[in-house]
PDB file of C-alpha atoms in Angstrom:
ATOM      1  CA  MET S   1     -12.391  -0.141  -7.412  1.00 71.00           C
ATOM      2  CA  ALA S   2      -8.685  -0.937  -7.380  1.00 84.00           C
ATOM      3  CA  GLU S   3      -9.971  -2.214 -10.479  1.00 88.00           C
ATOM      4  CA  LYS S   4     -10.613   0.934 -11.386  1.00 87.00           C
ATOM      5  CA  LEU S   5      -7.157   2.660 -10.479  1.00 89.00           C
ATOM      6  CA  LEU S   6      -4.638  -0.220 -11.890  1.00 91.00           C
ATOM      7  CA  LYS S   7      -6.428   0.379 -15.171  1.00 89.00           C
ATOM      8  CA  ALA S   8      -5.949   3.714 -14.520  1.00 88.00           C
ATOM      9  CA  VAL S   9      -2.286   2.967 -14.894  1.00 88.00           C
ATOM     10  CA  LYS S  10      -2.497   0.523 -18.575  1.00 85.00           C
ATOM     11  CA  PHE S  11       1.180  -0.738 -17.810  1.00 88.00           C
ATOM     12  CA  ASP S  12       2.154  -0.063 -21.410  1.00 85.00           C
ATOM     13  CA  TRP S  13       5.236   1.342 -21.357  1.00 83.00           C
ATOM     14  CA  PHE S  14       7.400  -2.099 -21.589  1.00 88.00           C
ATOM     15  CA  ASP S  15       8.794  -1.190 -25.388  1.00 89.00           C
ATOM     16  CA  GLN S  16      10.214   2.043 -23.099  1.00 92.00           C
ATOM     17  CA  LEU S  17      12.650  -0.066 -20.858  1.00 93.00           C
ATOM     18  CA  ASP S  18      14.862  -1.249 -23.563  1.00 93.00           C
ATOM     19  CA  ASN S  19      16.716   1.952 -23.209  1.00 94.00           C
ATOM     20  CA  LEU S  20      17.316   2.413 -19.627  1.00 96.00           C
ATOM     21  CA  ALA S  21      18.143  -1.040 -19.128  1.00 96.00           C
ATOM     22  CA  GLU S  22      20.207  -1.141 -21.196  1.00 95.00           C
ATOM     23  CA  ILE S  23      22.453   1.638 -19.784  1.00 95.00           C
ATOM     24  CA  ALA S  24      21.118   0.326 -16.116  1.00 96.00           C
ATOM     25  CA  LEU S  25      23.636  -2.638 -16.907  1.00 94.00           C
ATOM     26  CA  GLY S  26      26.929  -1.258 -17.007  1.00 92.00           C
ATOM     27  CA  SER S  27      26.023   1.003 -13.757  1.00 94.00           C
ATOM     28  CA  LEU S  28      24.611  -2.375 -12.067  1.00 90.00           C
ATOM     29  CA  ASN S  29      26.206  -1.694  -8.374  1.00 89.00           C
ATOM     30  CA  ARG S  30      25.662   1.897  -8.594  1.00 94.00           C
ATOM     31  CA  ILE S  31      22.255   2.714  -9.221  1.00 97.00           C
ATOM     32  CA  SER S  32      20.731   5.663  -7.282  1.00 98.00           C
ATOM     33  CA  MET S  33      16.659   6.593  -7.401  1.00 98.00           C
ATOM     34  CA  VAL S  34      16.132  10.310  -6.613  1.00 98.00           C
ATOM     35  CA  ALA S  35      12.552  11.698  -6.236  1.00 97.00           C
ATOM     36  CA  GLU S  36       9.572  13.569  -3.922  1.00 96.00           C
ATOM     37  CA  GLY S  37       6.999  13.089  -2.054  1.00 94.00           C
ATOM     38  CA  GLY S  38       5.009   9.687  -3.201  1.00 94.00           C
ATOM     39  CA  GLY S  39       8.103   9.460  -5.731  1.00 96.00           C
ATOM     40  CA  TYR S  40      10.317   8.912  -2.686  1.00 98.00           C
ATOM     41  CA  ALA S  41       8.096   5.926  -1.160  1.00 98.00           C
ATOM     42  CA  SER S  42       8.226   4.202  -5.130  1.00 97.00           C
ATOM     43  CA  ALA S  43      11.485   4.249  -5.043  1.00 98.00           C
ATOM     44  CA  ILE S  44      11.576   2.616  -1.524  1.00 98.00           C
ATOM     45  CA  SER S  45       8.729   0.127  -2.882  1.00 98.00           C
ATOM     46  CA  ALA S  46      11.652  -0.920  -5.228  1.00 98.00           C
ATOM     47  CA  VAL S  47      14.565  -1.146  -3.535  1.00 98.00           C
ATOM     48  CA  ALA S  48      13.449  -5.453  -2.658  1.00 98.00           C
ATOM     49  CA  SER S  49      13.151  -6.184  -6.549  1.00 98.00           C
ATOM     50  CA  PHE S  50      16.783  -5.055  -6.518  1.00 98.00           C
ATOM     51  CA  LYS S  51      18.275  -6.902  -4.584  1.00 98.00           C
ATOM     52  CA  SER S  52      15.835  -9.972  -4.568  1.00 97.00           C
ATOM     53  CA  LEU S  53      16.442 -10.221  -8.489  1.00 98.00           C
ATOM     54  CA  LEU S  54      20.391  -9.125  -9.069  1.00 97.00           C
ATOM     55  CA  GLY S  55      21.534  -8.765  -5.203  1.00 96.00           C
ATOM     56  CA  VAL S  56      22.650  -5.319  -5.749  1.00 96.00           C
ATOM     57  CA  ASN S  57      21.953  -2.499  -3.704  1.00 96.00           C
ATOM     58  CA  VAL S  58      20.402   0.858  -4.755  1.00 97.00           C
ATOM     59  CA  GLY S  59      20.327   4.418  -3.085  1.00 96.00           C
ATOM     60  CA  CYS S  60      16.739   6.148  -2.631  1.00 98.00           C
ATOM     61  CA  PHE S  61      17.552  10.022  -1.937  1.00 98.00           C
ATOM     62  CA  HIS S  62      15.345  13.328  -2.040  1.00 98.00           C
ATOM     63  CA  PRO S  63      17.084  15.627  -4.781  1.00 97.00           C
ATOM     64  CA  ARG S  64      18.844  17.968  -2.439  1.00 96.00           C
ATOM     65  CA  GLU S  65      20.246  15.271  -0.314  1.00 97.00           C
ATOM     66  CA  TYR S  66      21.748  13.518  -3.371  1.00 97.00           C
ATOM     67  CA  SER S  67      23.062  16.664  -5.480  1.00 96.00           C
ATOM     68  CA  THR S  68      24.673  17.367  -1.713  1.00 96.00           C
ATOM     69  CA  TYR S  69      26.007  14.056   0.005  1.00 96.00           C
ATOM     70  CA  ALA S  70      26.381  11.779  -3.198  1.00 95.00           C
ATOM     71  CA  ALA S  71      26.848  13.446  -6.519  1.00 94.00           C
ATOM     72  CA  PRO S  72      29.987  15.096  -5.827  1.00 93.00           C
ATOM     73  CA  TYR S  73      31.572  12.234  -4.562  1.00 94.00           C
ATOM     74  CA  VAL S  74      30.784   9.146  -6.675  1.00 93.00           C
ATOM     75  CA  ASN S  75      31.886   7.944  -9.707  1.00 89.00           C
ATOM     76  CA  GLU S  76      31.351   8.758 -13.493  1.00 87.00           C
ATOM     77  CA  ASP S  77      29.457   5.477 -14.580  1.00 90.00           C
ATOM     78  CA  GLU S  78      26.413   6.259 -11.864  1.00 95.00           C
ATOM     79  CA  LEU S  79      22.989   5.563 -13.058  1.00 97.00           C
ATOM     80  CA  VAL S  80      20.331   8.300 -10.939  1.00 98.00           C
ATOM     81  CA  ILE S  81      17.071   7.562 -11.755  1.00 98.00           C
ATOM     82  CA  PHE S  82      14.658  10.534 -11.280  1.00 98.00           C
ATOM     83  CA  LEU S  83      11.312  10.093 -10.695  1.00 97.00           C
ATOM     84  CA  THR S  84       8.252  12.418 -11.511  1.00 94.00           C
ATOM     85  CA  ARG S  85       4.707  13.257 -12.385  1.00 92.00           C
ATOM     86  CA  GLY S  86       5.787  15.118 -14.992  1.00 86.00           C
ATOM     87  CA  SER S  87       5.701  19.002 -16.409  1.00 84.00           C
ATOM     88  CA  PRO S  88       6.507  21.551 -14.986  1.00 85.00           C
ATOM     89  CA  LEU S  89       9.329  19.771 -13.431  1.00 89.00           C
ATOM     90  CA  PRO S  90       9.682  20.965  -9.092  1.00 90.00           C
ATOM     91  CA  PRO S  91      12.634  22.644  -9.102  1.00 92.00           C
ATOM     92  CA  ARG S  92      14.870  20.378  -6.532  1.00 94.00           C
ATOM     93  CA  ILE S  93      14.576  17.699  -9.095  1.00 95.00           C
ATOM     94  CA  LEU S  94      15.426  20.155 -11.950  1.00 93.00           C
ATOM     95  CA  HIS S  95      18.170  21.503 -10.138  1.00 94.00           C
ATOM     96  CA  SER S  96      19.519  17.788  -9.098  1.00 96.00           C
ATOM     97  CA  ILE S  97      19.271  16.731 -12.615  1.00 96.00           C
ATOM     98  CA  ARG S  98      21.352  20.013 -13.785  1.00 94.00           C
ATOM     99  CA  THR S  99      24.200  19.057 -10.892  1.00 95.00           C
ATOM    100  CA  CYS S 100      24.551  15.404 -12.250  1.00 95.00           C
ATOM    101  CA  SER S 101      25.014  16.635 -15.693  1.00 92.00           C
ATOM    102  CA  ILE S 102      27.597  18.653 -14.232  1.00 93.00           C
ATOM    103  CA  MET S 103      29.408  15.604 -12.599  1.00 93.00           C
ATOM    104  CA  ASN S 104      29.132  14.037 -15.878  1.00 93.00           C
ATOM    105  CA  LEU S 105      26.883  11.265 -14.308  1.00 95.00           C
ATOM    106  CA  LYS S 106      24.030   9.165 -16.501  1.00 96.00           C
ATOM    107  CA  THR S 107      20.953  10.301 -15.744  1.00 97.00           C
ATOM    108  CA  ALA S 108      17.724   8.716 -16.794  1.00 97.00           C
ATOM    109  CA  LEU S 109      13.851  10.213 -15.626  1.00 96.00           C
ATOM    110  CA  VAL S 110      10.544   8.009 -15.145  1.00 96.00           C
ATOM    111  CA  VAL S 111       7.757  10.523 -16.081  1.00 94.00           C
ATOM    112  CA  ALA S 112       4.240   8.597 -14.137  1.00 90.00           C
ATOM    113  CA  GLY S 113       1.827  11.589 -14.664  1.00 84.00           C
ATOM    114  CA  GLU S 114       1.828  14.353 -17.190  1.00 80.00           C
ATOM    115  CA  LEU S 115       3.990  13.960 -20.347  1.00 79.00           C
ATOM    116  CA  LEU S 116       7.062  16.395 -20.750  1.00 83.00           C
ATOM    117  CA  GLU S 117       6.078  19.539 -22.353  1.00 80.00           C
ATOM    118  CA  GLU S 118       8.375  19.653 -25.859  1.00 73.00           C
ATOM    119  CA  ASP S 119      10.514  22.809 -24.827  1.00 64.00           C
ATOM    120  CA  GLU S 120      11.671  21.409 -20.792  1.00 76.00           C
ATOM    121  CA  ASP S 121      14.789  21.705 -20.665  1.00 80.00           C
ATOM    122  CA  VAL S 122      15.730  18.994 -19.263  1.00 85.00           C
ATOM    123  CA  LEU S 123      15.327  17.204 -21.427  1.00 85.00           C
ATOM    124  CA  GLY S 124      19.139  17.896 -22.774  1.00 87.00           C
ATOM    125  CA  TYR S 125      20.460  16.675 -19.837  1.00 91.00           C
ATOM    126  CA  ILE S 126      19.521  12.762 -19.945  1.00 94.00           C
ATOM    127  CA  GLU S 127      20.322   9.517 -22.005  1.00 94.00           C
ATOM    128  CA  ALA S 128      17.222   7.755 -21.319  1.00 94.00           C
ATOM    129  CA  LEU S 129      13.002   8.743 -20.743  1.00 94.00           C
ATOM    130  CA  VAL S 130      10.295   7.093 -19.638  1.00 94.00           C
ATOM    131  CA  GLU S 131       7.178   8.644 -19.651  1.00 91.00           C
ATOM    132  CA  LEU S 132       3.521   7.050 -18.597  1.00 87.00           C
ATOM    133  CA  ASN S 133       0.377   9.475 -19.549  1.00 80.00           C
ATOM    134  CA  ALA S 134      -1.610   8.490 -16.128  1.00 82.00           C
ATOM    135  CA  PRO S 135      -4.053  10.158 -15.218  1.00 83.00           C
ATOM    136  CA  ARG S 136      -4.109  13.443 -11.745  1.00 80.00           C
ATOM    137  CA  ASP S 137      -5.453  12.882  -9.013  1.00 80.00           C
ATOM    138  CA  ASN S 138      -3.922  14.992  -5.902  1.00 77.00           C
ATOM    139  CA  LEU S 139      -3.155  12.277  -3.924  1.00 85.00           C
ATOM    140  CA  ALA S 140      -1.227  10.810  -6.837  1.00 90.00           C
ATOM    141  CA  ALA S 141      -1.992   7.327  -6.128  1.00 93.00           C
ATOM    142  CA  VAL S 142      -2.608   6.383  -9.772  1.00 93.00           C
ATOM    143  CA  HIS S 143       1.193   8.300 -10.178  1.00 94.00           C
ATOM    144  CA  PHE S 144       2.431   5.980  -7.570  1.00 96.00           C
ATOM    145  CA  ILE S 145       1.472   2.694  -8.512  1.00 95.00           C
ATOM    146  CA  ALA S 146       2.479   3.675 -12.120  1.00 94.00           C
ATOM    147  CA  SER S 147       6.378   4.556 -10.916  1.00 96.00           C
ATOM    148  CA  THR S 148       6.213   1.353  -8.457  1.00 97.00           C
ATOM    149  CA  SER S 149       5.232  -1.094 -11.510  1.00 96.00           C
ATOM    150  CA  VAL S 150       8.237   0.727 -13.984  1.00 96.00           C
ATOM    151  CA  LEU S 151      11.113   0.336 -11.272  1.00 97.00           C
ATOM    152  CA  ILE S 152      10.056  -3.532 -10.779  1.00 98.00           C
ATOM    153  CA  SER S 153      10.023  -3.886 -14.278  1.00 97.00           C
ATOM    154  CA  LEU S 154      12.978  -2.803 -14.644  1.00 97.00           C
ATOM    155  CA  ALA S 155      14.989  -4.618 -12.246  1.00 98.00           C
ATOM    156  CA  ALA S 156      12.898  -8.385 -13.456  1.00 97.00           C
ATOM    157  CA  GLU S 157      14.149  -6.822 -17.332  1.00 97.00           C
ATOM    158  CA  ILE S 158      17.765  -6.491 -16.109  1.00 97.00           C
ATOM    159  CA  ALA S 159      17.453  -9.644 -14.362  1.00 97.00           C
ATOM    160  CA  MET S 160      16.327 -11.655 -17.109  1.00 96.00           C
ATOM    161  CA  ARG S 161      18.875  -9.855 -19.433  1.00 96.00           C
ATOM    162  CA  THR S 162      22.075 -11.185 -16.929  1.00 95.00           C
ATOM    163  CA  MET S 163      20.932 -14.355 -15.194  1.00 93.00           C
ATOM    164  CA  GLN S 164      17.339 -15.328 -17.408  1.00 94.00           C
ATOM    165  CA  SER S 165      15.465 -15.935 -13.893  1.00 95.00           C
ATOM    166  CA  PRO S 166      12.503 -17.412 -13.946  1.00 97.00           C
ATOM    167  CA  ARG S 167      11.105 -15.731 -11.335  1.00 97.00           C
ATOM    168  CA  ALA S 168      11.990 -12.377 -13.396  1.00 97.00           C
ATOM    169  CA  GLN S 169      10.025 -13.634 -16.040  1.00 97.00           C
ATOM    170  CA  GLU S 170       7.557 -14.214 -13.956  1.00 97.00           C
ATOM    171  CA  ILE S 171       6.730 -10.979 -12.117  1.00 97.00           C
ATOM    172  CA  LEU S 172       7.045  -9.289 -15.885  1.00 96.00           C
ATOM    173  CA  ASN S 173       4.315 -11.314 -17.269  1.00 96.00           C
ATOM    174  CA  GLU S 174       2.091 -10.551 -14.336  1.00 95.00           C
ATOM    175  CA  LEU S 175       2.781  -7.207 -14.628  1.00 95.00           C
ATOM    176  CA  GLU S 176       2.318  -7.305 -18.886  1.00 93.00           C
ATOM    177  CA  ARG S 177      -1.208  -9.004 -17.972  1.00 92.00           C
ATOM    178  CA  LEU S 178      -2.229  -6.724 -16.555  1.00 90.00           C
ATOM    179  CA  SER S 179      -2.399  -3.882 -19.670  1.00 85.00           C
ATOM    180  CA  ARG S 180      -4.962  -6.605 -20.536  1.00 86.00           C
ATOM    181  CA  GLU S 181      -6.815  -7.470 -18.191  1.00 85.00           C
ATOM    182  CA  VAL S 182      -6.821  -6.786 -14.529  1.00 86.00           C
ATOM    183  CA  GLU S 183      -8.239  -8.737 -11.383  1.00 84.00           C
ATOM    184  CA  VAL S 184      -8.201  -7.502  -8.102  1.00 86.00           C
ATOM    185  CA  ASP S 185      -8.804 -10.475  -4.958  1.00 87.00           C
ATOM    186  CA  GLU S 186     -12.280  -8.967  -3.211  1.00 90.00           C
ATOM    187  CA  ASP S 187     -11.476 -10.604   0.125  1.00 90.00           C
ATOM    188  CA  MET S 188      -8.535  -8.395   0.245  1.00 92.00           C
ATOM    189  CA  GLU S 189     -10.081  -5.151  -1.485  1.00 93.00           C
ATOM    190  CA  SER S 190     -13.099  -5.421   1.622  1.00 94.00           C
ATOM    191  CA  ALA S 191     -10.991  -6.465   4.073  1.00 94.00           C
ATOM    192  CA  ALA S 192      -8.744  -3.504   3.375  1.00 94.00           C
ATOM    193  CA  ALA S 193     -11.767  -0.981   2.704  1.00 94.00           C
ATOM    194  CA  LYS S 194     -13.048  -1.848   6.243  1.00 96.00           C
ATOM    195  CA  ILE S 195      -9.246  -1.908   8.310  1.00 97.00           C
ATOM    196  CA  ILE S 196      -7.949   1.405   6.478  1.00 96.00           C
ATOM    197  CA  SER S 197     -12.144   3.467   7.814  1.00 96.00           C
ATOM    198  CA  GLU S 198     -11.235   2.039  10.864  1.00 96.00           C
ATOM    199  CA  ALA S 199      -7.487   3.178  10.608  1.00 96.00           C
ATOM    200  CA  ALA S 200      -8.718   6.444   9.816  1.00 94.00           C
ATOM    201  CA  SER S 201     -10.982   7.255  13.084  1.00 95.00           C
ATOM    202  CA  ARG S 202      -8.130   6.942  15.455  1.00 96.00           C
ATOM    203  CA  SER S 203      -5.652   9.646  16.570  1.00 96.00           C
ATOM    204  CA  ARG S 204      -2.461   8.095  16.454  1.00 97.00           C
ATOM    205  CA  VAL S 205      -1.797   4.932  14.268  1.00 98.00           C
ATOM    206  CA  TYR S 206       1.192   3.092  13.491  1.00 98.00           C
ATOM    207  CA  VAL S 207       1.948   1.419   9.467  1.00 98.00           C
ATOM    208  CA  TYR S 208       4.603  -0.934   9.960  1.00 98.00           C
ATOM    209  CA  ALA S 209       5.553  -3.092   6.974  1.00 98.00           C
ATOM    210  CA  GLY S 210       8.279  -5.235   5.585  1.00 97.00           C
ATOM    211  CA  PRO S 211      10.678  -4.585   3.117  1.00 96.00           C
ATOM    212  CA  THR S 212       8.541  -4.984   0.399  1.00 97.00           C
ATOM    213  CA  LEU S 213       6.006  -2.588   2.257  1.00 98.00           C
ATOM    214  CA  TYR S 214       7.309   0.361   3.737  1.00 98.00           C
ATOM    215  CA  GLY S 215       7.618   2.265   0.639  1.00 98.00           C
ATOM    216  CA  LEU S 216       3.733   1.553   0.394  1.00 98.00           C
ATOM    217  CA  ALA S 217       3.537   2.649   4.633  1.00 98.00           C
ATOM    218  CA  LEU S 218       5.702   6.066   4.079  1.00 98.00           C
ATOM    219  CA  LYS S 219       3.322   6.751   1.033  1.00 97.00           C
ATOM    220  CA  ILE S 220      -0.118   6.063   3.446  1.00 97.00           C
ATOM    221  CA  CYS S 221       1.489   8.395   5.852  1.00 97.00           C
ATOM    222  CA  ARG S 222       2.197  11.358   4.253  1.00 96.00           C
ATOM    223  CA  ASP S 223      -0.982  11.022   2.941  1.00 95.00           C
ATOM    224  CA  MET S 224      -3.146  11.182   6.445  1.00 96.00           C
ATOM    225  CA  ASN S 225      -0.938  13.080   7.914  1.00 96.00           C
ATOM    226  CA  LEU S 226      -1.479  15.974   5.061  1.00 93.00           C
ATOM    227  CA  ASN S 227      -4.834  15.887   4.605  1.00 93.00           C
ATOM    228  CA  SER S 228      -5.773  15.031   8.154  1.00 92.00           C
ATOM    229  CA  GLU S 229      -5.617  15.762  11.972  1.00 92.00           C
ATOM    230  CA  ARG S 230      -4.432  12.320  12.850  1.00 94.00           C
ATOM    231  CA  THR S 231      -0.815  10.797  13.130  1.00 97.00           C
ATOM    232  CA  PHE S 232       0.520   8.203  11.197  1.00 98.00           C
ATOM    233  CA  ILE S 233       3.514   6.987  11.839  1.00 98.00           C
ATOM    234  CA  PRO S 234       5.670   4.347   9.446  1.00 98.00           C
ATOM    235  CA  CYS S 235       7.490   1.850  11.183  1.00 97.00           C
ATOM    236  CA  ARG S 236       9.716  -1.150   9.526  1.00 97.00           C
ATOM    237  CA  ILE S 237       8.828  -4.518  10.998  1.00 97.00           C
ATOM    238  CA  GLU S 238      11.841  -5.140  12.346  1.00 94.00           C
ATOM    239  CA  GLU S 239      11.885  -2.143  14.458  1.00 92.00           C
ATOM    240  CA  HIS S 240       9.661  -3.925  16.835  1.00 93.00           C
ATOM    241  CA  PRO S 241       9.750  -4.481  19.849  1.00 91.00           C
ATOM    242  CA  TYR S 242      11.930  -1.717  20.351  1.00 91.00           C
ATOM    243  CA  ILE S 243       8.821   0.905  18.721  1.00 92.00           C
ATOM    244  CA  THR S 244       6.572  -1.079  19.760  1.00 93.00           C
ATOM    245  CA  ARG S 245       7.161  -0.660  23.725  1.00 92.00           C
ATOM    246  CA  GLY S 246       6.169   2.832  23.256  1.00 91.00           C
ATOM    247  CA  LEU S 247       2.300   2.557  21.756  1.00 93.00           C
ATOM    248  CA  ARG S 248      -0.481   3.484  24.321  1.00 92.00           C
ATOM    249  CA  LYS S 249      -3.893   2.479  25.073  1.00 90.00           C
ATOM    250  CA  GLY S 250      -5.764   4.071  22.720  1.00 93.00           C
ATOM    251  CA  ASP S 251      -2.937   3.940  19.752  1.00 97.00           C
ATOM    252  CA  TYR S 252      -3.856   1.599  16.637  1.00 98.00           C
ATOM    253  CA  ALA S 253      -1.203  -0.401  14.878  1.00 98.00           C
ATOM    254  CA  LEU S 254      -1.770  -1.274  11.130  1.00 98.00           C
ATOM    255  CA  ILE S 255       0.360  -4.307   9.838  1.00 98.00           C
ATOM    256  CA  LEU S 256       1.377  -4.588   5.769  1.00 98.00           C
ATOM    257  CA  LYS S 257       2.303  -8.313   5.213  1.00 98.00           C
ATOM    258  CA  THR S 258       2.969 -10.447   2.484  1.00 97.00           C
ATOM    259  CA  GLU S 259       3.959 -14.396   3.222  1.00 96.00           C
ATOM    260  CA  LEU S 260       7.616 -13.390   3.960  1.00 96.00           C
ATOM    261  CA  GLU S 261       6.102 -11.939   7.309  1.00 96.00           C
ATOM    262  CA  GLU S 262       4.126 -13.959   8.571  1.00 95.00           C
ATOM    263  CA  LYS S 263       6.216 -15.074  11.777  1.00 96.00           C
ATOM    264  CA  SER S 264       6.975 -11.561  12.694  1.00 96.00           C
ATOM    265  CA  ALA S 265       3.639  -9.936  12.027  1.00 97.00           C
ATOM    266  CA  ARG S 266       2.490 -12.977  14.483  1.00 96.00           C
ATOM    267  CA  GLU S 267       4.358 -11.839  16.986  1.00 96.00           C
ATOM    268  CA  LEU S 268       3.944  -8.323  17.127  1.00 97.00           C
ATOM    269  CA  LEU S 269       0.237  -9.011  16.700  1.00 97.00           C
ATOM    270  CA  ASN S 270       0.631 -10.909  20.163  1.00 96.00           C
ATOM    271  CA  PHE S 271       3.062  -8.317  21.546  1.00 96.00           C
ATOM    272  CA  LEU S 272      -0.181  -5.678  21.059  1.00 96.00           C
ATOM    273  CA  LYS S 273      -2.768  -7.774  21.894  1.00 95.00           C
ATOM    274  CA  MET S 274      -1.026  -8.516  25.459  1.00 94.00           C
ATOM    275  CA  ARG S 275      -0.365  -5.184  25.548  1.00 94.00           C
ATOM    276  CA  GLY S 276      -3.934  -4.209  24.477  1.00 95.00           C
ATOM    277  CA  ILE S 277      -3.425  -2.458  21.657  1.00 96.00           C
ATOM    278  CA  ASP S 278      -6.053  -2.373  18.959  1.00 97.00           C
ATOM    279  CA  SER S 279      -4.414  -3.828  15.581  1.00 97.00           C
ATOM    280  CA  SER S 280      -5.334  -5.388  12.158  1.00 97.00           C
ATOM    281  CA  ALA S 281      -3.435  -6.794   9.499  1.00 97.00           C
ATOM    282  CA  LEU S 282      -3.608  -6.471   5.733  1.00 97.00           C
ATOM    283  CA  GLU S 283      -1.388  -9.327   4.116  1.00 96.00           C
ATOM    284  CA  PHE S 284      -0.770  -9.425  -0.276  1.00 96.00           C
ATOM    285  CA  LYS S 285      -1.422 -13.016  -1.299  1.00 94.00           C
ATOM    286  CA  GLY S 286       1.197 -13.841  -3.998  1.00 94.00           C
ATOM    287  CA  GLU S 287       4.802 -12.652  -5.277  1.00 97.00           C
ATOM    288  CA  PRO S 288       5.742 -10.577  -2.807  1.00 98.00           C
ATOM    289  CA  LEU S 289       7.665  -8.214  -4.878  1.00 98.00           C
ATOM    290  CA  LEU S 290       4.265  -7.162  -6.693  1.00 98.00           C
ATOM    291  CA  ALA S 291       2.743  -6.508  -2.852  1.00 97.00           C
ATOM    292  CA  PRO S 292       3.103  -2.737  -3.295  1.00 97.00           C
ATOM    293  CA  ILE S 293       1.065  -2.475  -6.497  1.00 97.00           C
ATOM    294  CA  GLY S 294      -1.594  -4.610  -5.740  1.00 96.00           C
ATOM    295  CA  LEU S 295      -1.885  -4.066  -1.857  1.00 97.00           C
ATOM    296  CA  GLY S 296      -1.065  -0.252  -2.845  1.00 97.00           C
ATOM    297  CA  ALA S 297      -3.702  -0.211  -5.390  1.00 95.00           C
ATOM    298  CA  VAL S 298      -6.945  -1.268  -2.417  1.00 95.00           C
ATOM    299  CA  ILE S 299      -5.549   0.561   0.284  1.00 97.00           C
ATOM    300  CA  LEU S 300      -4.968   3.832  -2.135  1.00 95.00           C
ATOM    301  CA  GLN S 301      -8.072   3.584  -3.811  1.00 93.00           C
ATOM    302  CA  LYS S 302      -9.458   3.761  -0.466  1.00 93.00           C
ATOM    303  CA  LEU S 303      -7.458   6.671   1.051  1.00 93.00           C
ATOM    304  CA  THR S 304      -8.872   8.913  -2.546  1.00 90.00           C
ATOM    305  CA  HIS S 305     -12.253   8.231  -1.222  1.00 89.00           C
ATOM    306  CA  LEU S 306     -11.890   8.811   2.491  1.00 90.00           C
ATOM    307  CA  ILE S 307      -9.373  12.317   1.740  1.00 89.00           C
ATOM    308  CA  GLN S 308     -12.163  14.124   0.078  1.00 78.00           C
ATOM    309  CA  PRO S 309     -10.969  16.618  -0.383  1.00 77.00           C
ATOM    310  CA  ALA S 310      -7.085  16.798  -0.401  1.00 76.00           C
ATOM    311  CA  SER S 311      -5.852  19.695   1.091  1.00 80.00           C
ATOM    312  CA  ALA S 312      -2.441  19.191   0.221  1.00 83.00           C
ATOM    313  CA  GLU S 313      -1.388  17.435  -3.176  1.00 81.00           C
ATOM    314  CA  ASP S 314       0.930  15.260  -3.603  1.00 86.00           C
ATOM    315  CA  VAL S 315       3.917  16.802  -5.595  1.00 84.00           C
ATOM    316  CA  TRP S 316       6.587  15.289  -6.978  1.00 87.00           C
TER     317      TRP S 316
END
C-alpha cells in the first residue's frame, strides 16, 4: 500500500530546513543540485517547484559532470545541494563535495536514508545538513519520495520568506499534514496498480511526463531497465510528436500527467490510438507540484512489489 510508503517517509524534517533556506536566500539564482541514480531523479522532480514558486532556474548534475564542467567556472556564491542515501557516501559524491570546497563554493547535503556516521569526514566540508532516517529498500522508493519532498519544501519555504506566497504556504501545509495523517486516493492507487502491471508485461514502454513528473518517469525507467529484461524509455510529453512517430505496434505508452498536461495528453492519446499503439494515462489530481510525491508513492510501491527481488540496488 502507498500509505505504508508515505508513513515511512515521516515528513519530520521541517525544523532542519531553517539553515539551508537561509543559505539558499543568498544564492537564489545560483543553485545547483548534484546526485546519482534516484537522487538525480529527485532533483529533476523539484526543478518545477523552484521555477513556479520562485521564478528561478536550478541546475541538475551528476557528480563528475558538476566537478568537471561547472565547479571550476561558477561564482563563489553558488549553492550546491548534494543528495545521498547516507553513509558510506558514494565516492563520486564525496569527490565532488571536496572539489566544491576547494573552489570555495557553498555546499549542503540532504541525506534521505541512513544517518551519516559521526566520523564521516564530509561533515567538515558542508555548510548545511538535512538528515532523514528512512527505511532502506533496494529500489530506494522511500528515499526518492523523501528527498523529493525535502526539495519541494525548500522551494516553498524560500517562497514564503521572500514573497509570502499563498501557494507555497498551501504546499507546506499539505506536506506537514502528511506527518500527522496519510490519505491515499484509492481510485488512483487501484488504477496505478493495474496500469503499472500492464506496462511491466510489455517488452518496450515509453513513459511520457510533463515537467513535474519527468523525474518520476526517470526513476521508473531506471528501476525497470536495471531489474528486468524490459526496455523503458523516459520522454517529455513536449517531445510529441517527434518521438512518438518512432513507436511501433507492440510498443506501449504510459502517460503521467497532472491537470496542466490535460490537452497535451489528449492529443498524444488520440495520436497513439490512430496508430494502433496501446496506451494508458495516470493522472494526479491536486497541486501539480506535489504530483511526484502523490503519484510517485502509488507507482513506486507497486514497482517494489513487482520487482522482487531487485537485482540492482539504487545506490546514490
